mmCIF file of C-alpha atoms and ligand atoms in Angstrom:
data_model
loop_
_atom_site.group_PDB
_atom_site.id
_atom_site.type_symbol
_atom_site.label_atom_id
_atom_site.label_comp_id
_atom_site.label_asym_id
_atom_site.label_seq_id
_atom_site.Cartn_x
_atom_site.Cartn_y
_atom_site.Cartn_z
ATOM 1 C CA MET A 14 -9.578 16.223 6.592
ATOM 2 C CA SER A 15 -11.728 13.885 4.591
ATOM 3 C CA VAL A 16 -10.203 11.092 2.536
ATOM 4 C CA SER A 17 -10.878 11.426 -1.211
ATOM 5 C CA VAL A 18 -11.945 8.222 -2.900
ATOM 6 C CA ALA A 19 -12.049 7.096 -6.542
ATOM 7 C CA VAL A 20 -14.153 4.079 -7.526
ATOM 8 C CA PHE A 21 -13.257 1.971 -10.584
ATOM 9 C CA ALA A 22 -16.027 -0.069 -12.269
ATOM 10 C CA SER A 23 -16.699 -1.944 -15.525
ATOM 11 C CA GLY A 24 -20.367 -2.836 -15.226
ATOM 12 C CA GLY A 25 -23.700 -2.174 -13.591
ATOM 13 C CA GLY A 26 -22.154 -0.742 -10.464
ATOM 14 C CA SER A 27 -24.424 -2.077 -7.725
ATOM 15 C CA ASN A 28 -21.446 -2.121 -5.351
ATOM 16 C CA PHE A 29 -20.608 1.441 -6.397
ATOM 17 C CA GLN A 30 -24.201 2.333 -5.501
ATOM 18 C CA SER A 31 -23.887 0.690 -2.080
ATOM 19 C CA LEU A 32 -20.761 2.800 -1.446
ATOM 20 C CA LEU A 33 -22.621 5.973 -2.502
ATOM 21 C CA ASP A 34 -25.658 5.094 -0.376
ATOM 22 C CA TYR A 35 -23.564 4.469 2.729
ATOM 23 C CA GLU A 36 -21.885 7.873 2.674
ATOM 24 C CA THR A 37 -22.859 10.200 5.493
ATOM 25 C CA GLU A 38 -21.171 13.107 7.243
ATOM 26 C CA ASP A 39 -19.693 10.583 9.694
ATOM 27 C CA CYS A 40 -17.831 8.642 7.011
ATOM 28 C CA ALA A 41 -14.112 9.193 6.772
ATOM 29 C CA GLY A 42 -14.109 8.986 2.952
ATOM 30 C CA ARG A 43 -15.821 10.943 0.162
ATOM 31 C CA ILE A 44 -16.313 9.500 -3.323
ATOM 32 C CA GLU A 45 -15.070 12.162 -5.740
ATOM 33 C CA LEU A 46 -14.533 10.258 -8.990
ATOM 34 C CA LEU A 47 -15.642 7.207 -10.989
ATOM 35 C CA ILE A 48 -13.217 5.695 -13.497
ATOM 36 C CA THR A 49 -14.399 3.083 -16.000
ATOM 37 C CA ASP A 50 -12.763 1.226 -18.866
ATOM 38 C CA ARG A 51 -15.847 1.461 -21.086
ATOM 39 C CA PRO A 52 -18.639 3.932 -21.898
ATOM 40 C CA ASN A 53 -22.389 3.323 -21.577
ATOM 41 C CA ILE A 54 -22.374 1.253 -18.410
ATOM 42 C CA GLY A 55 -24.748 1.398 -15.469
ATOM 43 C CA ALA A 56 -22.060 2.681 -13.126
ATOM 44 C CA ILE A 57 -21.762 5.911 -15.162
ATOM 45 C CA ASP A 58 -25.530 6.503 -14.895
ATOM 46 C CA ARG A 59 -25.269 6.018 -11.141
ATOM 47 C CA ALA A 60 -22.421 8.560 -10.966
ATOM 48 C CA ASP A 61 -24.465 11.058 -13.021
ATOM 49 C CA ARG A 62 -27.447 10.655 -10.695
ATOM 50 C CA ALA A 63 -25.226 11.191 -7.647
ATOM 51 C CA GLY A 64 -23.456 14.206 -9.185
ATOM 52 C CA ILE A 65 -20.091 12.422 -9.153
ATOM 53 C CA GLN A 66 -17.714 13.110 -12.038
ATOM 54 C CA SER A 67 -16.849 10.095 -14.179
ATOM 55 C CA GLN A 68 -14.133 9.455 -16.704
ATOM 56 C CA VAL A 69 -13.715 6.621 -19.224
ATOM 57 C CA ILE A 70 -10.112 5.485 -19.617
ATOM 58 C CA PRO A 71 -10.034 2.830 -22.363
ATOM 59 C CA VAL A 72 -7.703 -0.110 -21.776
ATOM 60 C CA LYS A 73 -8.178 -2.415 -24.786
ATOM 61 C CA GLY A 74 -5.238 -2.326 -27.191
ATOM 62 C CA ARG A 75 -3.191 0.093 -25.053
ATOM 63 C CA SER A 76 -0.054 -0.564 -23.028
ATOM 64 C CA PRO A 77 -0.373 -0.777 -19.226
ATOM 65 C CA ASP A 78 2.097 2.128 -19.017
ATOM 66 C CA ALA A 79 -0.026 4.412 -21.208
ATOM 67 C CA VAL A 80 -3.189 3.534 -19.256
ATOM 68 C CA GLY A 81 -1.336 3.813 -15.959
ATOM 69 C CA LEU A 82 0.090 7.259 -16.618
ATOM 70 C CA GLU A 83 -3.211 8.671 -17.847
ATOM 71 C CA THR A 84 -4.955 7.217 -14.784
ATOM 72 C CA LEU A 85 -2.301 8.447 -12.359
ATOM 73 C CA GLU A 86 -2.515 11.971 -13.757
ATOM 74 C CA LEU A 87 -6.294 11.998 -13.240
ATOM 75 C CA LEU A 88 -5.984 10.605 -9.703
ATOM 76 C CA GLU A 89 -3.361 13.185 -8.787
ATOM 77 C CA LYS A 90 -5.338 16.050 -10.314
ATOM 78 C CA ASN A 91 -8.279 15.063 -8.109
ATOM 79 C CA GLU A 92 -6.064 14.513 -5.052
ATOM 80 C CA ILE A 93 -7.350 10.963 -4.603
ATOM 81 C CA HIS A 94 -6.099 9.090 -1.547
ATOM 82 C CA VAL A 95 -7.931 5.743 -1.750
ATOM 83 C CA ILE A 96 -9.104 3.593 -4.695
ATOM 84 C CA LEU A 97 -12.013 1.142 -4.502
ATOM 85 C CA LEU A 98 -12.430 -1.391 -7.304
ATOM 86 C CA ALA A 99 -16.109 -2.293 -7.634
ATOM 87 C CA GLY A 100 -16.537 -4.790 -10.448
ATOM 88 C CA TYR A 101 -13.539 -3.441 -12.388
ATOM 89 C CA LEU A 102 -12.493 -6.283 -14.660
ATOM 90 C CA ARG A 103 -8.986 -5.094 -15.623
ATOM 91 C CA LEU A 104 -5.664 -5.641 -13.924
ATOM 92 C CA LEU A 105 -4.505 -2.277 -12.584
ATOM 93 C CA PRO A 106 -1.288 -1.006 -14.224
ATOM 94 C CA PRO A 107 1.761 -1.520 -11.961
ATOM 95 C CA VAL A 108 2.375 2.238 -11.750
ATOM 96 C CA ILE A 109 -0.984 2.678 -9.969
ATOM 97 C CA VAL A 110 -0.424 -0.256 -7.621
ATOM 98 C CA GLN A 111 2.985 1.148 -6.672
ATOM 99 C CA ALA A 112 1.684 4.696 -6.120
ATOM 100 C CA TYR A 113 -1.264 3.470 -3.987
ATOM 101 C CA ARG A 114 0.216 0.493 -2.133
ATOM 102 C CA ARG A 115 -2.180 -0.650 0.674
ATOM 103 C CA LEU A 116 -4.611 2.075 -0.437
ATOM 104 C CA ILE A 117 -6.534 0.075 -3.069
ATOM 105 C CA LEU A 118 -9.326 -2.358 -2.209
ATOM 106 C CA ASN A 119 -11.190 -4.853 -4.382
ATOM 107 C CA ILE A 120 -14.306 -6.881 -3.716
ATOM 108 C CA HIS A 121 -14.453 -10.515 -4.798
ATOM 109 C CA PRO A 122 -17.640 -12.616 -4.544
ATOM 110 C CA ALA A 123 -16.071 -15.704 -2.888
ATOM 111 C CA LEU A 124 -13.849 -16.544 0.049
ATOM 112 C CA LEU A 125 -10.305 -15.970 -1.204
ATOM 113 C CA PRO A 126 -7.725 -17.449 -1.540
ATOM 114 C CA SER A 127 -10.112 -20.055 -3.004
ATOM 115 C CA PHE A 128 -12.016 -19.361 -6.221
ATOM 116 C CA GLY A 129 -9.902 -16.398 -7.344
ATOM 117 C CA GLY A 130 -7.413 -15.526 -10.090
ATOM 118 C CA GLN A 131 -7.619 -14.587 -13.741
ATOM 119 C CA GLY A 132 -10.922 -15.566 -15.349
ATOM 120 C CA MET A 133 -12.640 -15.942 -11.976
ATOM 121 C CA TRP A 134 -15.295 -13.274 -12.170
ATOM 122 C CA GLY A 135 -19.093 -13.138 -12.211
ATOM 123 C CA HIS A 136 -20.879 -16.458 -12.662
ATOM 124 C CA HIS A 137 -17.553 -18.300 -13.208
ATOM 125 C CA VAL A 138 -16.845 -17.836 -9.504
ATOM 126 C CA HIS A 139 -20.205 -19.095 -8.277
ATOM 127 C CA LYS A 140 -20.151 -22.045 -10.721
ATOM 128 C CA ALA A 141 -16.772 -23.088 -9.328
ATOM 129 C CA VAL A 142 -18.012 -22.738 -5.732
ATOM 130 C CA LEU A 143 -20.997 -24.997 -6.467
ATOM 131 C CA ALA A 144 -18.851 -27.506 -8.368
ATOM 132 C CA ALA A 145 -16.501 -27.754 -5.390
ATOM 133 C CA GLY A 146 -19.412 -28.617 -3.106
ATOM 134 C CA VAL A 147 -18.440 -26.228 -0.302
ATOM 135 C CA SER A 148 -21.174 -25.252 2.146
ATOM 136 C CA ILE A 149 -20.038 -21.670 2.788
ATOM 137 C CA SER A 150 -19.142 -18.884 0.370
ATOM 138 C CA GLY A 151 -19.148 -15.109 0.840
ATOM 139 C CA PRO A 152 -17.469 -11.876 -0.198
ATOM 140 C CA THR A 153 -13.813 -10.970 0.339
ATOM 141 C CA ILE A 154 -12.454 -7.418 0.520
ATOM 142 C CA HIS A 155 -8.730 -7.413 -0.172
ATOM 143 C CA PHE A 156 -5.897 -5.036 -0.927
ATOM 144 C CA VAL A 157 -4.862 -4.934 -4.564
ATOM 145 C CA ASP A 158 -1.384 -5.963 -5.637
ATOM 146 C CA GLU A 159 0.111 -6.721 -9.051
ATOM 147 C CA GLU A 160 -1.820 -10.010 -9.527
ATOM 148 C CA TYR A 161 -5.490 -10.952 -9.657
ATOM 149 C CA ASP A 162 -7.036 -11.559 -6.206
ATOM 150 C CA THR A 163 -3.796 -12.215 -4.284
ATOM 151 C CA GLY A 164 -3.484 -9.133 -2.051
ATOM 152 C CA ALA A 165 -3.825 -9.213 1.745
ATOM 153 C CA ILE A 166 -7.369 -9.771 2.986
ATOM 154 C CA LEU A 167 -9.058 -6.946 4.899
ATOM 155 C CA ALA A 168 -12.484 -8.519 5.503
ATOM 156 C CA GLN A 169 -14.570 -11.572 4.666
ATOM 157 C CA TRP A 170 -18.077 -12.600 5.609
ATOM 158 C CA PRO A 171 -19.673 -16.076 5.378
ATOM 159 C CA VAL A 172 -22.777 -16.691 3.274
ATOM 160 C CA PRO A 173 -24.378 -20.139 3.173
ATOM 161 C CA VAL A 174 -24.548 -22.214 0.014
ATOM 162 C CA MET A 175 -28.030 -23.752 0.020
ATOM 163 C CA ALA A 176 -29.421 -26.972 -1.413
ATOM 164 C CA GLY A 177 -30.665 -26.350 -4.939
ATOM 165 C CA ASP A 178 -28.539 -23.237 -5.440
ATOM 166 C CA THR A 179 -27.703 -22.240 -9.003
ATOM 167 C CA PRO A 180 -24.888 -19.791 -9.819
ATOM 168 C CA ASP A 181 -27.560 -17.085 -10.070
ATOM 169 C CA THR A 182 -29.247 -17.744 -6.717
ATOM 170 C CA LEU A 183 -25.893 -17.974 -4.941
ATOM 171 C CA ALA A 184 -24.631 -14.806 -6.673
ATOM 172 C CA ALA A 185 -27.738 -12.903 -5.563
ATOM 173 C CA ARG A 186 -27.312 -13.997 -1.921
ATOM 174 C CA VAL A 187 -23.602 -13.131 -1.869
ATOM 175 C CA LEU A 188 -24.245 -9.777 -3.603
ATOM 176 C CA LYS A 189 -26.577 -8.681 -0.796
ATOM 177 C CA VAL A 190 -23.771 -9.219 1.688
ATOM 178 C CA GLU A 191 -21.241 -7.522 -0.632
ATOM 179 C CA HIS A 192 -23.401 -4.408 -0.404
ATOM 180 C CA LEU A 193 -23.244 -4.532 3.390
ATOM 181 C CA LEU A 194 -19.585 -5.436 3.766
ATOM 182 C CA TYR A 195 -17.849 -3.222 1.184
ATOM 183 C CA PRO A 196 -18.984 0.227 2.414
ATOM 184 C CA ARG A 197 -18.101 -0.657 5.999
ATOM 185 C CA ALA A 198 -14.712 -2.111 5.065
ATOM 186 C CA ALA A 199 -13.967 0.918 2.882
ATOM 187 C CA ASN A 200 -14.921 3.268 5.709
ATOM 188 C CA HIS A 201 -12.670 1.254 8.020
ATOM 189 C CA LEU A 202 -9.723 1.798 5.645
ATOM 190 C CA CYS A 203 -10.523 5.502 5.118
ATOM 191 C CA ARG A 204 -10.707 6.082 8.878
ATOM 192 C CA ALA A 205 -7.270 4.495 9.355
ATOM 193 C CA VAL A 206 -5.868 6.604 6.501
ATOM 194 C CA ASP A 207 -7.441 9.732 7.983
ATOM 195 C CA ARG A 208 -5.880 8.994 11.369
ATOM 196 C CA GLY A 209 -2.517 8.004 9.876
ATOM 197 C CA GLU A 210 -2.833 4.542 11.443
ATOM 198 C CA ALA A 211 -2.194 1.066 10.072
ATOM 199 C CA VAL A 212 -5.446 -0.610 9.070
ATOM 200 C CA VAL A 213 -6.342 -3.707 11.084
ATOM 201 C CA PRO A 214 -8.072 -6.599 9.271
ATOM 202 C CA LEU A 215 -11.600 -7.374 10.422
ATOM 203 C CA THR A 216 -11.875 -10.003 13.121
ATOM 204 C CA LEU A 217 -14.749 -12.287 12.195
ATOM 205 C CA PRO A 218 -16.896 -12.880 15.293
ATOM 206 C CA ALA A 219 -17.687 -16.530 16.038
ATOM 207 C CA SER A 220 -21.382 -15.657 15.810
ATOM 208 C CA ALA A 221 -20.975 -14.769 12.110
ATOM 209 C CA VAL A 222 -21.203 -18.402 11.089
ATOM 210 C CA SER A 223 -24.279 -19.156 13.199
ATOM 211 C CA PHE A 224 -25.957 -16.163 11.571
ATOM 212 C CA THR A 225 -25.857 -18.022 8.270
ATOM 213 C CA ASP A 226 -28.549 -20.387 9.602
ATOM 214 C CA PRO A 227 -31.233 -19.285 8.995
ATOM 215 C CA PHE A 228 -29.781 -16.673 6.667
ATOM 216 C CA SER A 229 -31.181 -13.180 7.172
ATOM 217 C CA VAL A 230 -29.748 -10.133 5.448
ATOM 218 C CA GLU A 231 -30.952 -7.853 8.267
ATOM 219 C CA ALA A 232 -29.221 -9.972 10.905
ATOM 220 C CA VAL A 233 -26.032 -10.091 8.833
ATOM 221 C CA GLY A 234 -26.112 -6.316 8.415
ATOM 222 C CA ALA A 235 -26.374 -5.802 12.169
ATOM 223 C CA GLU A 236 -23.551 -8.282 12.785
ATOM 224 C CA ILE A 237 -21.248 -6.597 10.261
ATOM 225 C CA ASP A 238 -21.988 -3.202 11.774
ATOM 226 C CA ALA A 239 -21.223 -4.489 15.260
ATOM 227 C CA ALA A 240 -17.986 -6.128 14.134
ATOM 228 C CA PHE A 241 -16.647 -2.921 12.554
ATOM 229 C CA THR A 242 -17.929 -0.701 15.373
ATOM 230 C CA SER A 243 -16.096 -2.788 17.945
ATOM 231 C CA MET A 244 -12.869 -2.167 16.009
ATOM 232 C CA ALA A 245 -13.422 1.568 15.502
ATOM 233 C CA GLY A 246 -11.779 2.556 18.798
HETATM 234 C C1 GRF B 313 -19.484 -8.160 -7.812
HETATM 235 O O1 GRF B 313 -19.974 -9.460 -7.647
HETATM 236 C C2 GRF B 313 -18.099 -8.033 -7.256
HETATM 237 O O2 GRF B 313 -17.862 -8.903 -6.196
HETATM 238 C C3 GRF B 313 -17.228 -8.406 -8.429
HETATM 239 O O3 GRF B 313 -17.895 -7.910 -9.552
HETATM 240 C C4 GRF B 313 -19.295 -7.807 -9.293
HETATM 241 C C5 GRF B 313 -19.671 -6.404 -9.617
HETATM 242 O O4 GRF B 313 -21.049 -6.186 -9.550
HETATM 243 N N1 GRF B 313 -15.883 -7.920 -8.276
HETATM 244 P P1 GRF B 313 -21.614 -4.715 -9.595
HETATM 245 O O5 GRF B 313 -21.170 -4.074 -10.899
HETATM 246 O O6 GRF B 313 -21.084 -3.990 -8.404
HETATM 247 O O7 GRF B 313 -23.103 -4.882 -9.541
#
């Protein structure tokens, strides 16, 4: 059996693209559907190019119940098992969270539980990281619950904050690691679902931090691969 995946996005969809690009025969999951809350976004173009069906489900001005029931019907019709939020800026309706408990992941561009919550998206996150003066940031993959950014953490990876960073330069560095971490974390969840096993959070190897100096995307990619492979069993 392969695990059917729906991706939710609100914007350009570079993380959606990284999930599409990672898919091979060996992956436990297959992306079958893109759901967005708005038309004319980059993510829809990416779905079209990949031959993935997409559906806009508007949220503005509608009740969470109405949105939730329409979304649930579409997910059930497509026999979706796992949901991946990739830059989806809306809180998921409770009916979806309840139906897919521990089966929905989100990616956040900072190390939760810091720098999360309502309003913490895009450059707001990286501005707050720089204002706090921390030396390490990095993406978090977490399960989705009824609140913003509070669900259990599945994987994180450190990315250095460098002298002279602006929100844009930091965002670009973190985004590169998002593209490496999310597909592998999603595959890790899909494999557990496929096997009917509980998913085990990623153990961050001690070497992950030393790999931030000097920072090299290639080295980080190899490290992330090794960390997930050692957990694959
Ligand atoms: C990413 O930074 C992700 O962490 C956050 O939203 C952004 C989406 O970017 N949740 P993209 O649309 O995937 O390019």
